[in-house]
Short mmCIF file of C-alpha atoms in Angstrom, two decimals:
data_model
loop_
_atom_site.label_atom_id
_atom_site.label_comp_id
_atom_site.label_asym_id
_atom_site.label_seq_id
_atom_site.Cartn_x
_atom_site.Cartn_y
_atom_site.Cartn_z
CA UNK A 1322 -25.68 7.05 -7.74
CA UNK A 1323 -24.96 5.64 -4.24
CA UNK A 1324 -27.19 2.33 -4.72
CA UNK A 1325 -26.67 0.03 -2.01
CA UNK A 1326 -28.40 -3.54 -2.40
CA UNK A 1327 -29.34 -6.24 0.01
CA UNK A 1328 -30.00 -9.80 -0.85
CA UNK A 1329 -32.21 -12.00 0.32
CA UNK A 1330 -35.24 -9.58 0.69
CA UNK A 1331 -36.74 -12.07 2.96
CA UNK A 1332 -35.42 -15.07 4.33
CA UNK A 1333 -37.56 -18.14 6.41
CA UNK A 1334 -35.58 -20.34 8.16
CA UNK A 1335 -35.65 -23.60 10.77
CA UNK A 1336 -33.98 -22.54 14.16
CA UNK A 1337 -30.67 -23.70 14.39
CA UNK A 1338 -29.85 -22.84 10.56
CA UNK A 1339 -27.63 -20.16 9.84
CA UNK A 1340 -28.37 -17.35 7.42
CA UNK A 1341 -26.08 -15.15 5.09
CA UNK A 1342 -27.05 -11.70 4.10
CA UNK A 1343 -25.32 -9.95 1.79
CA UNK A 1344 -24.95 -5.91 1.55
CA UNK A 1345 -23.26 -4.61 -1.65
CA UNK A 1346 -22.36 -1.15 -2.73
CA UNK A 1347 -23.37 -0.71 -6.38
CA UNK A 1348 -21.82 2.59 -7.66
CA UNK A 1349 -19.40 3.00 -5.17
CA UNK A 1350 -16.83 1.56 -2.89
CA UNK A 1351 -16.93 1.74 0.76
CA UNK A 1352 -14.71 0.64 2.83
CA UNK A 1353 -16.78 1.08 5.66
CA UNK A 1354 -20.53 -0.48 6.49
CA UNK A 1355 -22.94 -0.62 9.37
CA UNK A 1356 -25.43 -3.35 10.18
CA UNK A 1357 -28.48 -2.46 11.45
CA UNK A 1358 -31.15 -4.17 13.19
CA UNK A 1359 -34.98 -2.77 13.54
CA UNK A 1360 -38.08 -4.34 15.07
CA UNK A 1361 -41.32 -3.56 14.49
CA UNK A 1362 -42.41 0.40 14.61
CA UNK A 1363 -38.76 1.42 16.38
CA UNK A 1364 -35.78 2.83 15.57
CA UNK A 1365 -32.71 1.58 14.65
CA UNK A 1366 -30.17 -0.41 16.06
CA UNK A 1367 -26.41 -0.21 15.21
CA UNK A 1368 -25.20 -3.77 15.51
CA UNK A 1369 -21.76 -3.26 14.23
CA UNK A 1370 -19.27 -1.15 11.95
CA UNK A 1371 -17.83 -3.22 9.14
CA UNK A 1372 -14.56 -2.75 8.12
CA UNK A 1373 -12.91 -3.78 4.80
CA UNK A 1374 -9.85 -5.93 5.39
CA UNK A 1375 -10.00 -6.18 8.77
CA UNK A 1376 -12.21 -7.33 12.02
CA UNK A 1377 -15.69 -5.77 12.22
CA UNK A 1378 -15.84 -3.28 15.68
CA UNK A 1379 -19.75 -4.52 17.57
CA UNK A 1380 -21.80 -2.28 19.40
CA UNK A 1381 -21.96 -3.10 23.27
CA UNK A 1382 -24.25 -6.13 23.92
CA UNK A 1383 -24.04 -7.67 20.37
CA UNK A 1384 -22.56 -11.64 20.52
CA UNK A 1385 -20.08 -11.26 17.61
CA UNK A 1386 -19.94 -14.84 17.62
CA UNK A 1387 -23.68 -14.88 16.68
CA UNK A 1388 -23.35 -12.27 14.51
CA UNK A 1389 -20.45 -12.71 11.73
CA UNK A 1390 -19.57 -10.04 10.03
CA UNK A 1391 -16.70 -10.25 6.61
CA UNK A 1392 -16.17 -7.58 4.59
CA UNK A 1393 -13.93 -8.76 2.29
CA UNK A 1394 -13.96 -6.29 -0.59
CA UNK A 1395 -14.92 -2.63 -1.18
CA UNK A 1396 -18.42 -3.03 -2.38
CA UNK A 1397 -19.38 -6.01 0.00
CA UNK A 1398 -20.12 -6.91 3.36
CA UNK A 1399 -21.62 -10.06 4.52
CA UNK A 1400 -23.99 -10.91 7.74
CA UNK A 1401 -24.24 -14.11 8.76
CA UNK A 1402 -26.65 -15.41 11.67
CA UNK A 1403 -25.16 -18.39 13.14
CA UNK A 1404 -27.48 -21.14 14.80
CA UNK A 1405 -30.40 -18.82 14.24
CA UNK A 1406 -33.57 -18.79 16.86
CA UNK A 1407 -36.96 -17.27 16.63
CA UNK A 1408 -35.92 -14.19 18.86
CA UNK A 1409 -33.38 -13.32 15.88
CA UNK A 1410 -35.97 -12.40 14.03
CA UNK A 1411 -36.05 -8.83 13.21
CA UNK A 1412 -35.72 -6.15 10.06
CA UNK A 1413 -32.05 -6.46 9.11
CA UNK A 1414 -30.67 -3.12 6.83
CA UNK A 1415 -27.03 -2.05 5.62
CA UNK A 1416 -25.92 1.25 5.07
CA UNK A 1417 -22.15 2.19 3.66
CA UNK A 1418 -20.44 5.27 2.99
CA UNK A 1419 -18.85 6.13 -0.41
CA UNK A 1420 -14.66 6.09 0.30
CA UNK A 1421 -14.10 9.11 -1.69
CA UNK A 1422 -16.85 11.31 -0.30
CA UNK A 1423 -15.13 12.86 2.97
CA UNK A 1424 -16.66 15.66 5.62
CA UNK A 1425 -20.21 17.34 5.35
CA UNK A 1426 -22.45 15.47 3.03
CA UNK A 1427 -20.10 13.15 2.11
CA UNK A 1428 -20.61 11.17 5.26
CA UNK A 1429 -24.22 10.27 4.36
CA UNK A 1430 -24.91 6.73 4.74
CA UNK A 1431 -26.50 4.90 2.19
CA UNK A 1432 -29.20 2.22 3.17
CA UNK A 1433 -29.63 -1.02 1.26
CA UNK A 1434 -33.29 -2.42 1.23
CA UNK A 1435 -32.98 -4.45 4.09
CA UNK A 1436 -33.90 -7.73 4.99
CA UNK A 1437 -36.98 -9.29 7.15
CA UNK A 1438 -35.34 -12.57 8.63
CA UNK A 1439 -38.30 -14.78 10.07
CA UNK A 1440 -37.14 -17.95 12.25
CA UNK A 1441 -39.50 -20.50 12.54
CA UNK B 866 -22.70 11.01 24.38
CA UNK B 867 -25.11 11.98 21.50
CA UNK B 868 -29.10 11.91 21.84
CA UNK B 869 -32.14 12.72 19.08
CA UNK B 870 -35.20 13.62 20.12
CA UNK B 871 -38.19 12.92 18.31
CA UNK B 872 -41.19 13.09 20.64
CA UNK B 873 -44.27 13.43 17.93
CA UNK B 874 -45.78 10.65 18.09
CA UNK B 875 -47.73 10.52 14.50
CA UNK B 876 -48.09 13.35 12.59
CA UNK B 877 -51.45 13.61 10.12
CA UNK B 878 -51.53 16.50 7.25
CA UNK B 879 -54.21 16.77 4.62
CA UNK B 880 -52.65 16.65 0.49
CA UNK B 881 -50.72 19.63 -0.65
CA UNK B 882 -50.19 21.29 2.91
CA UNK B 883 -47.14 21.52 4.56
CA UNK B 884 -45.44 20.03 7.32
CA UNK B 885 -43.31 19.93 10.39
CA UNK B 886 -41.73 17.16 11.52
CA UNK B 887 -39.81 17.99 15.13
CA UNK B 888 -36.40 17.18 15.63
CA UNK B 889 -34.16 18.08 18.70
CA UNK B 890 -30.66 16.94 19.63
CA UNK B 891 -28.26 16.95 22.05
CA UNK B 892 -24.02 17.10 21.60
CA UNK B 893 -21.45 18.15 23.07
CA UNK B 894 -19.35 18.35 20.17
CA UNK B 895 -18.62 21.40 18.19
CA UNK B 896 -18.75 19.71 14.20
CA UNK B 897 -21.31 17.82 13.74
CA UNK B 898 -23.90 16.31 10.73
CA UNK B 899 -27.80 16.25 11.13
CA UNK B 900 -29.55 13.91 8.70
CA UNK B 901 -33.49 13.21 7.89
CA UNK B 902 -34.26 9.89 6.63
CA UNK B 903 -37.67 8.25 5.13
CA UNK B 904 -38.93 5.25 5.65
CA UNK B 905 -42.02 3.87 3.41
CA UNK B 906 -43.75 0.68 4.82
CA UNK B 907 -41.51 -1.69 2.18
CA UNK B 908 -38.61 -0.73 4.89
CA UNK B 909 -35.88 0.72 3.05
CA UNK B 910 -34.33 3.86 4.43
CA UNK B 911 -34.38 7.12 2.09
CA UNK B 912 -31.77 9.77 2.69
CA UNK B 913 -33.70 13.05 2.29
CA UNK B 914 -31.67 15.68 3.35
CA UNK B 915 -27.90 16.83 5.43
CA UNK B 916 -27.38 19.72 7.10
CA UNK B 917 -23.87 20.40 8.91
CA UNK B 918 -23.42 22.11 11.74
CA UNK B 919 -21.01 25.20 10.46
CA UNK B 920 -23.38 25.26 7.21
CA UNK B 921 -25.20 29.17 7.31
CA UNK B 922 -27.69 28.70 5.27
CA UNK B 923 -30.76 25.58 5.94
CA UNK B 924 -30.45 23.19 3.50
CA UNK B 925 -33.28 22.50 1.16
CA UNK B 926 -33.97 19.22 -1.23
CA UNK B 927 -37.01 20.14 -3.53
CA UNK B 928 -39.77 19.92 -1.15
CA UNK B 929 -37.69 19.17 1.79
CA UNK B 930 -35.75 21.51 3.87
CA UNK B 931 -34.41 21.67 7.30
CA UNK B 932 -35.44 24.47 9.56
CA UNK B 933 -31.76 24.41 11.67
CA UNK B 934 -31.87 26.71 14.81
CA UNK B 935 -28.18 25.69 16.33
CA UNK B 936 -28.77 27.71 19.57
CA UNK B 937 -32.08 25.56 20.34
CA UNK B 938 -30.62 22.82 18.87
CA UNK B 939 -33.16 21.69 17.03
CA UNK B 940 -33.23 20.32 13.20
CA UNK B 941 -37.05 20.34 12.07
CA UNK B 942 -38.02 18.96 8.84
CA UNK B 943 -40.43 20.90 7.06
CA UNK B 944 -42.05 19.00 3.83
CA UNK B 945 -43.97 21.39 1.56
CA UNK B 946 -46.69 20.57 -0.66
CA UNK B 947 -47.67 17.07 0.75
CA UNK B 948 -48.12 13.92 -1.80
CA UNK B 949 -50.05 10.75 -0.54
CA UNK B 950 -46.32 8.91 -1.21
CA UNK B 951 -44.66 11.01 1.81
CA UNK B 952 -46.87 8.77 4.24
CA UNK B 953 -43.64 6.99 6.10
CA UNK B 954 -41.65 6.86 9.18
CA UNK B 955 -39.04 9.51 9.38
CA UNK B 956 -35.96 9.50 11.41
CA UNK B 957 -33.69 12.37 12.03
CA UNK B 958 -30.45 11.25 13.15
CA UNK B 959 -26.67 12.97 13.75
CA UNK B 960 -22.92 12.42 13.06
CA UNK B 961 -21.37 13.34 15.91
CA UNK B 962 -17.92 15.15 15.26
CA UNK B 963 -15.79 12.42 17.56
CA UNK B 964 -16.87 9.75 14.40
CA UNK B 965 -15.90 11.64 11.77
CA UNK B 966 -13.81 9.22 9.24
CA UNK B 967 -14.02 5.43 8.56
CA UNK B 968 -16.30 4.99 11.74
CA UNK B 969 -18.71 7.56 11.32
CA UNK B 970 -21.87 6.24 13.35
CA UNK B 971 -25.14 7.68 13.09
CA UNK B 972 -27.28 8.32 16.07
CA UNK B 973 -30.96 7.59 15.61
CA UNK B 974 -34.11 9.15 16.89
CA UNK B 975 -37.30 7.06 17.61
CA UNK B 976 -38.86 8.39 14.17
CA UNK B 977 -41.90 9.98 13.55
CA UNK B 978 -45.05 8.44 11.38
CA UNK B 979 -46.72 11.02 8.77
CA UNK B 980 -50.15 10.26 7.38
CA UNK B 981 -51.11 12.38 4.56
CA UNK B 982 -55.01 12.06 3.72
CA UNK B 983 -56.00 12.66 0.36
#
């Protein structure tokens, strides 16, 4: 249980493109999901909390016009990079929280595989 | 505000041994969640083990368990019998009792690389 997936696994991309990554929640629904963002050897970053059915809440110094966030349904959450450029380049990994899970435990977050996003 | 501390900077431990991996943290709230995570070099992030803050007992996960001292605040992850697959980064990170619910963020420490040699 809790399987969260991630698709692409790695993406290559001209700068300028955008690029749509997509977080799903395979034996559960959640309707809450973080983006992350990690470089190389570091920790990670909390972009933003995505919220089913309504606007995704960004972390202080995020662009959320760069970074689109929709989570339209409980077991998916979409990232897209608009107008990509080679300093968006980074690790890129979901997490979500199963909905009927609450307190202790229950607010583990489950991490999707991530995705390496290389702009060129 | 919330802060992890994980100041080792690589950790090295020879097959079946066991080991420590430091964790220290910093809240000012009364309820809160510690969590270890794993991280192998493909990148994805493997919960290993949750231990809450009211919970008496440390929790324990097979060969994992978390050595909680609440006074020194401190959440150490202690692996037992060391397997050549446990080589990773490892994060320890903390639900803060002010995010409980829908927007319950998780504050990350810098993570902690563990060789084991054969």
């Amino acid at each position: 249980g809790a399987v969260v997936s991630q698709h692409p696994s790695r993406v290559i991309c001209k700068s300028g493109t955008s690029v749509k990554i997509e977080c799903r929640s395979l034996d559960f629904q959640a309707t809450t999901m973080f983006w992350y963002r990690q470089f190389p050897k570091q920790s990670l970053m909390l972009m933003a909390t995505s919220n089913e059915g309504s606007k995704a809440t960004y972390e202080q110094g995020v662009e959320k016009d760069k970074f689109l966030i929709n989570h339209a349904s409980l077991t998916l959450s979409t990232l897209t990079v608009t107008s990509a450029h080679p300093e968006d380049s980074s690790f890129y990994i979901c997490s979500a929280r199963d909905i009927l899970k609450r307190g202790g435990s229950g607010e583990t977050q489950y991490f999707g595989p991530g995705t390496r996003l290389l702009v060129l | 505000a919330q802060k992890i501390t994980q100041t080792q900077p690589g950790m090295f431990v020879q097959e079946k041994e066991a080991v420590t991996l430091d964790c220290t943290y910093d809240t000012s709230d009364q309820s809160y969640g510690l969590f270890w995570y794993k991280q192998p070099s493909s990148g994805e992030m493997i919960f290993l083990i949750y231990q809450g803050s009211y919970d008496e007992q440390n929790a324990t996960e097979g060969r994992y368990s978390l050595n909680f001292q609440k006074a020194r605040k401190s959440a150490n992850l202690v692996i037992s019998a060391s397997q050549l697959g446990d080589s990773a980064m490892y994060f320890c990170a903390m639900r803060g009792g002010l995010n409980t619910g829908a927007n319950s963020k998780l504050t990350f420490g810098k993570g902690i690389t563990l060789s084991v040699r054969p």
